[in-house]
Coordinates of C-alpha atoms in Angstrom, one line a residue:
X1 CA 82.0 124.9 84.3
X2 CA 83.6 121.9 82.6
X3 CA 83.7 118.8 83.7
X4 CA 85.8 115.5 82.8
X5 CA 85.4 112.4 84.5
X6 CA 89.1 110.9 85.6
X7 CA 87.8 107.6 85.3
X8 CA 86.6 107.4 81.6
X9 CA 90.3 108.9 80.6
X10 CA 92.8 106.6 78.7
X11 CA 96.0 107.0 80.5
X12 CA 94.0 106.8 84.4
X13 CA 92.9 103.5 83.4
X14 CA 96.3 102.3 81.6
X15 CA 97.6 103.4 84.8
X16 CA 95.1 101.6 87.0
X17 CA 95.7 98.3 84.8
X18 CA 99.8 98.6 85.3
X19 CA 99.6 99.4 88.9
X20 CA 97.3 96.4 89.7
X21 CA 99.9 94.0 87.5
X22 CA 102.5 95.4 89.8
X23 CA 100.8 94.8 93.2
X24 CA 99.6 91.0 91.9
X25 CA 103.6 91.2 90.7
X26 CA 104.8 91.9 94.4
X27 CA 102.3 89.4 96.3
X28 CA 103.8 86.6 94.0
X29 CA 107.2 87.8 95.3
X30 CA 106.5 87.8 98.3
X31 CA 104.9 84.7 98.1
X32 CA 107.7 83.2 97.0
X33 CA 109.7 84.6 99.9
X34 CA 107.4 82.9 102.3
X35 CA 108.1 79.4 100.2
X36 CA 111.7 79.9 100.4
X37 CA 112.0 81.0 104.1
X38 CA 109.6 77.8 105.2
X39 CA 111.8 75.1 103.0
X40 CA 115.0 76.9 104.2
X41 CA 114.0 76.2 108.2
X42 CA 112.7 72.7 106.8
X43 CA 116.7 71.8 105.4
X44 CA 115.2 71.2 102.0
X45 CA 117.9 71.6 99.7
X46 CA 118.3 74.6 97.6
X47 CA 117.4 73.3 94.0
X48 CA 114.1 72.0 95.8
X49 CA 113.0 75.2 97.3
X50 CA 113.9 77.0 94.2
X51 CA 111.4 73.9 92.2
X52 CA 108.2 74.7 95.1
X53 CA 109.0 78.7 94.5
X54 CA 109.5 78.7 91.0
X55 CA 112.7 80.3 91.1
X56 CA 116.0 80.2 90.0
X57 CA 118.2 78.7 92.8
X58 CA 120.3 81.9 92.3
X59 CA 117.4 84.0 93.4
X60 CA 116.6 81.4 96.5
X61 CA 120.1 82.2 97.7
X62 CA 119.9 85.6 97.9
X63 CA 116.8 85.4 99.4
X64 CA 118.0 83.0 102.3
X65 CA 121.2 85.6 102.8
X66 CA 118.9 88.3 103.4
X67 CA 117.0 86.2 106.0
X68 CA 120.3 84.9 107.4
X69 CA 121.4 88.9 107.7
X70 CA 117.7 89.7 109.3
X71 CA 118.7 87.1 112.3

């Protein structure tokens, strides 16, 4: 029988490397979600919640519509 070990092949461990950038990609997010939401219920204005998140203040608004369509 042959065998081939998964782990030793190119494109597993390219795909390994791009799915861990992604999950430490969507814990910033959601980080950043978690900034937003606390400064929002603290009346910080927009342009300083989007400087703690380091976000546009574009992004921080859509993010405080969703939570304000979540209530």
């Amino acid at each position: 029988p042959i065998t081939y070990d998964i782990k030793t092949d190119f494109l597993y461990k390219k795909g390994k490397a791009e799915g861990k950038a992604e999950g430490i990609e969507e814990g910033m997010e959601r980080k950043s979600r978690i900034v937003v939401a606390r400064g929002y219920e603290k009346g910080l204005s927009l342009e300083e919640i989007a400087e703690l998140a380091d976000m546009p203040v574009e992004w921080v608004i859509a993010v405080i519509r969703e939570i304000e369509t979540e209530k």
